[in-house]
JSON list of C-alpha atoms in Angstrom, two decimals:
[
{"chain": "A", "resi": 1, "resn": "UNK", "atom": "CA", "xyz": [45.81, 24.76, -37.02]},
{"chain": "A", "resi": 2, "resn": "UNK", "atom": "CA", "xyz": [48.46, 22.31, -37.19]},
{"chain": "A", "resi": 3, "resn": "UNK", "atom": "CA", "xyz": [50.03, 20.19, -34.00]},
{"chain": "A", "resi": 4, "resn": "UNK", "atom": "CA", "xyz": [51.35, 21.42, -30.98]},
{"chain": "A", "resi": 5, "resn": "UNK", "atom": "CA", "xyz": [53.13, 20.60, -27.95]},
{"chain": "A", "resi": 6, "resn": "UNK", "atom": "CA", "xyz": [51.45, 20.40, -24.73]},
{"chain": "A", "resi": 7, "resn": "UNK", "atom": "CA", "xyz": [53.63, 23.00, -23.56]},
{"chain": "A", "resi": 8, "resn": "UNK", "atom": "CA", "xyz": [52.49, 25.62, -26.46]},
{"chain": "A", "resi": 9, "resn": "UNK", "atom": "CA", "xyz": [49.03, 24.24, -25.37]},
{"chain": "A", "resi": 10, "resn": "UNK", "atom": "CA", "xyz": [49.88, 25.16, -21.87]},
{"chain": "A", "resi": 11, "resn": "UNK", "atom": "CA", "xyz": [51.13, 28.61, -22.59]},
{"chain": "A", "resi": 12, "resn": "UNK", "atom": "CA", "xyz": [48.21, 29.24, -24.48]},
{"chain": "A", "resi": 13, "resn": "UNK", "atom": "CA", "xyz": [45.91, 28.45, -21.88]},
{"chain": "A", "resi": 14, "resn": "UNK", "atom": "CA", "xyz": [47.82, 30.60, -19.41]},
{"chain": "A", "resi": 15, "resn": "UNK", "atom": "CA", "xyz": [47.66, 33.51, -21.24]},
{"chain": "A", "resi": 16, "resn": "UNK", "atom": "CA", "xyz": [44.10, 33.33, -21.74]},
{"chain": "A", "resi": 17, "resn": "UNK", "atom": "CA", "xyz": [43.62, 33.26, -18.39]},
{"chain": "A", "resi": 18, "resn": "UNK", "atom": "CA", "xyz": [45.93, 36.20, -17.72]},
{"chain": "A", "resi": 19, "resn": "UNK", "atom": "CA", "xyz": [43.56, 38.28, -19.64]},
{"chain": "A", "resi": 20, "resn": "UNK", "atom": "CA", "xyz": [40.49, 36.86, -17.76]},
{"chain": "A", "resi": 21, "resn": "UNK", "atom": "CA", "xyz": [42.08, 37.80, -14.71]},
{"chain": "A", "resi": 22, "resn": "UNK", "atom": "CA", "xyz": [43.25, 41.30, -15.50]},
{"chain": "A", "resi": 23, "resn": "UNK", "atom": "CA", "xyz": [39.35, 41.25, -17.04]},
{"chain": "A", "resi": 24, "resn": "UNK", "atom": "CA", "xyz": [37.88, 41.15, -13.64]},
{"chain": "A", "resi": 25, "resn": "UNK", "atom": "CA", "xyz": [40.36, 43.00, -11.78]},
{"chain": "A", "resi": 26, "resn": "UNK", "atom": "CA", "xyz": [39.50, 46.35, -13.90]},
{"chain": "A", "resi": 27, "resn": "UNK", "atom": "CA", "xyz": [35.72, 44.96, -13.55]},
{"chain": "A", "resi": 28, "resn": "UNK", "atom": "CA", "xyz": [36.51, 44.89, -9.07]},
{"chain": "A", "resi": 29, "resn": "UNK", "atom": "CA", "xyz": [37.52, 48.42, -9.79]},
{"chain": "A", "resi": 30, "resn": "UNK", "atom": "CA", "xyz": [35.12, 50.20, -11.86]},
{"chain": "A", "resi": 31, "resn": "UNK", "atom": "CA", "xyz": [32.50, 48.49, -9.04]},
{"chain": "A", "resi": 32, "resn": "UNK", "atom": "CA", "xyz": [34.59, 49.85, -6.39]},
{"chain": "A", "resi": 33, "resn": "UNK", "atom": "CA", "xyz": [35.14, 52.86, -7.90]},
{"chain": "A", "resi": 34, "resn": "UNK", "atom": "CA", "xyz": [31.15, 53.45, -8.04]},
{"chain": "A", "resi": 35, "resn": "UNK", "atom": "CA", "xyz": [30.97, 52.28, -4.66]},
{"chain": "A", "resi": 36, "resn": "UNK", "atom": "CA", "xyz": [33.63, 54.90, -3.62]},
{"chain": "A", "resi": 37, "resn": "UNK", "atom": "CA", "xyz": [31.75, 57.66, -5.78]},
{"chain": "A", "resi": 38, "resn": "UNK", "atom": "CA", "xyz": [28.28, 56.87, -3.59]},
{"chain": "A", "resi": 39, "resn": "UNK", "atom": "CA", "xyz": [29.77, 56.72, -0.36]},
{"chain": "A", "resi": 40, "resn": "UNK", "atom": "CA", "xyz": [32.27, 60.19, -1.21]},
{"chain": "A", "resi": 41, "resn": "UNK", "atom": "CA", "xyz": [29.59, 62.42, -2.24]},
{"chain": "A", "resi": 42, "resn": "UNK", "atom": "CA", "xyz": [29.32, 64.13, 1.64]},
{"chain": "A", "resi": 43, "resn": "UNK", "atom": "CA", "xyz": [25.98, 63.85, 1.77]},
{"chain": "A", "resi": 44, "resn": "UNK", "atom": "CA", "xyz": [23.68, 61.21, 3.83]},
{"chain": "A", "resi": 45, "resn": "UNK", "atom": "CA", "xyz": [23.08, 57.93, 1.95]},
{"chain": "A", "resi": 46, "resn": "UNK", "atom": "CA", "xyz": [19.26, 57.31, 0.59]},
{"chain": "A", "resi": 47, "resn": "UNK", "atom": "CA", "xyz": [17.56, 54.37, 0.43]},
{"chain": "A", "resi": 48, "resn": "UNK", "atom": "CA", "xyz": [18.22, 53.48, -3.27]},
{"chain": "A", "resi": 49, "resn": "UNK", "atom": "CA", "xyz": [22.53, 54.71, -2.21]},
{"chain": "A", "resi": 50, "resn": "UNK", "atom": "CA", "xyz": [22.52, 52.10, 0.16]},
{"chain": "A", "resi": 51, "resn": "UNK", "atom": "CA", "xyz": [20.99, 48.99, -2.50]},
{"chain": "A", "resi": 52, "resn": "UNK", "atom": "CA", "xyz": [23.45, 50.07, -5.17]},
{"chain": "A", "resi": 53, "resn": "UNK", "atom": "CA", "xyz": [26.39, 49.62, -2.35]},
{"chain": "A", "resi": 54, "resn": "UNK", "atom": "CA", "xyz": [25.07, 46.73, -1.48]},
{"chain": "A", "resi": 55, "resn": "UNK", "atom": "CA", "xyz": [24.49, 44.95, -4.91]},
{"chain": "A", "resi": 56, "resn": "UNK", "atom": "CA", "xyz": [28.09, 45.68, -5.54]},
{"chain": "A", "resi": 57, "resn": "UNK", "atom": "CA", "xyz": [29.78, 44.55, -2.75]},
{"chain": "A", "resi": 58, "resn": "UNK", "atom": "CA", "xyz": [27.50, 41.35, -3.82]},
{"chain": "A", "resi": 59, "resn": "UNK", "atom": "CA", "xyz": [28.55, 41.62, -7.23]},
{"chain": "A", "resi": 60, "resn": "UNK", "atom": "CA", "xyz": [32.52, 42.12, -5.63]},
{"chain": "A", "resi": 61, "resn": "UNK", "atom": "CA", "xyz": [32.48, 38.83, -3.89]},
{"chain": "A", "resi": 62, "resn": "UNK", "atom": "CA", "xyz": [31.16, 37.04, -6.95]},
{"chain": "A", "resi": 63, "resn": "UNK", "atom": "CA", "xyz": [34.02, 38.74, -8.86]},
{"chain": "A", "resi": 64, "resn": "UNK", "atom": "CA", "xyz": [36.88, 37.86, -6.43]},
{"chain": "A", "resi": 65, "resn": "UNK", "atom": "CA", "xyz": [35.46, 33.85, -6.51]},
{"chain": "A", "resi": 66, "resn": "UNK", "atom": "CA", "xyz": [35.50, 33.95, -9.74]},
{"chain": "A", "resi": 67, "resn": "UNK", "atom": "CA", "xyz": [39.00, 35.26, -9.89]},
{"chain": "A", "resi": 68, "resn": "UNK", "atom": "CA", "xyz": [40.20, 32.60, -7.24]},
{"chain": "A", "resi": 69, "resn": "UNK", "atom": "CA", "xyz": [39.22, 30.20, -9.31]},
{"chain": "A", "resi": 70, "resn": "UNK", "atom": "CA", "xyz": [40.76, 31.53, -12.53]},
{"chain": "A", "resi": 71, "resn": "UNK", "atom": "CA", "xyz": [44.03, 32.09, -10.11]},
{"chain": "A", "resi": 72, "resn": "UNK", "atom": "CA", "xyz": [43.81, 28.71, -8.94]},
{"chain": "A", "resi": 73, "resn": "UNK", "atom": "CA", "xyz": [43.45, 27.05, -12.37]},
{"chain": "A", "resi": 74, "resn": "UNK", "atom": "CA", "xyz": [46.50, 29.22, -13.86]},
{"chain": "A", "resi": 75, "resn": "UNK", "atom": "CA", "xyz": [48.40, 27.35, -10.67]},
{"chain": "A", "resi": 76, "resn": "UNK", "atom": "CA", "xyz": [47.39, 24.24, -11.61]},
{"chain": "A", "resi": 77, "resn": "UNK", "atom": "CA", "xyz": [49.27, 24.91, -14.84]},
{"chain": "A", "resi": 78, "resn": "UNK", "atom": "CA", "xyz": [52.50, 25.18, -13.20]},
{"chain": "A", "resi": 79, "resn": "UNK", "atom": "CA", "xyz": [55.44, 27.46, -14.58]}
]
């Protein structure tokens, strides 16, 4: 692998991240997406609807933590 600089290191690390992030932003929307496809359908929510909007909003939230603290490592990085 050879040696490198801390700031190859760096850039490595950030781009990694990059991808993590953009990984769970198209992961938020495919979840809101199926959210949006439930709620959209004109017709009145049932029982099971209303779990499956709920376990993704759940599963949302655990996605946007997990992306605040991907974003807040990549800041820690600096430029």
């Amino acid at each position: 692998m050879g040696i490198h600089t801390a700031e190859e290191r760096r850039r490595r690390r950030k781009e990694k991240l990059t991808n993590r992030i953009l990984k769970l932003m198209f992961r938020i929307e495919a979840e809101s997406g199926r959210i949006n496809g439930i709620m959209d359908r004109g017709e009145p929510p049932t029982v099971s609807d209303i779990d499956t909007v709920q376990e993704g909003k759940e599963r949302i939230r655990r996605l946007g933590d997990q992306m605040l603290n991907l974003l807040n490592e990549f800041k820690g990085l600096g430029n």
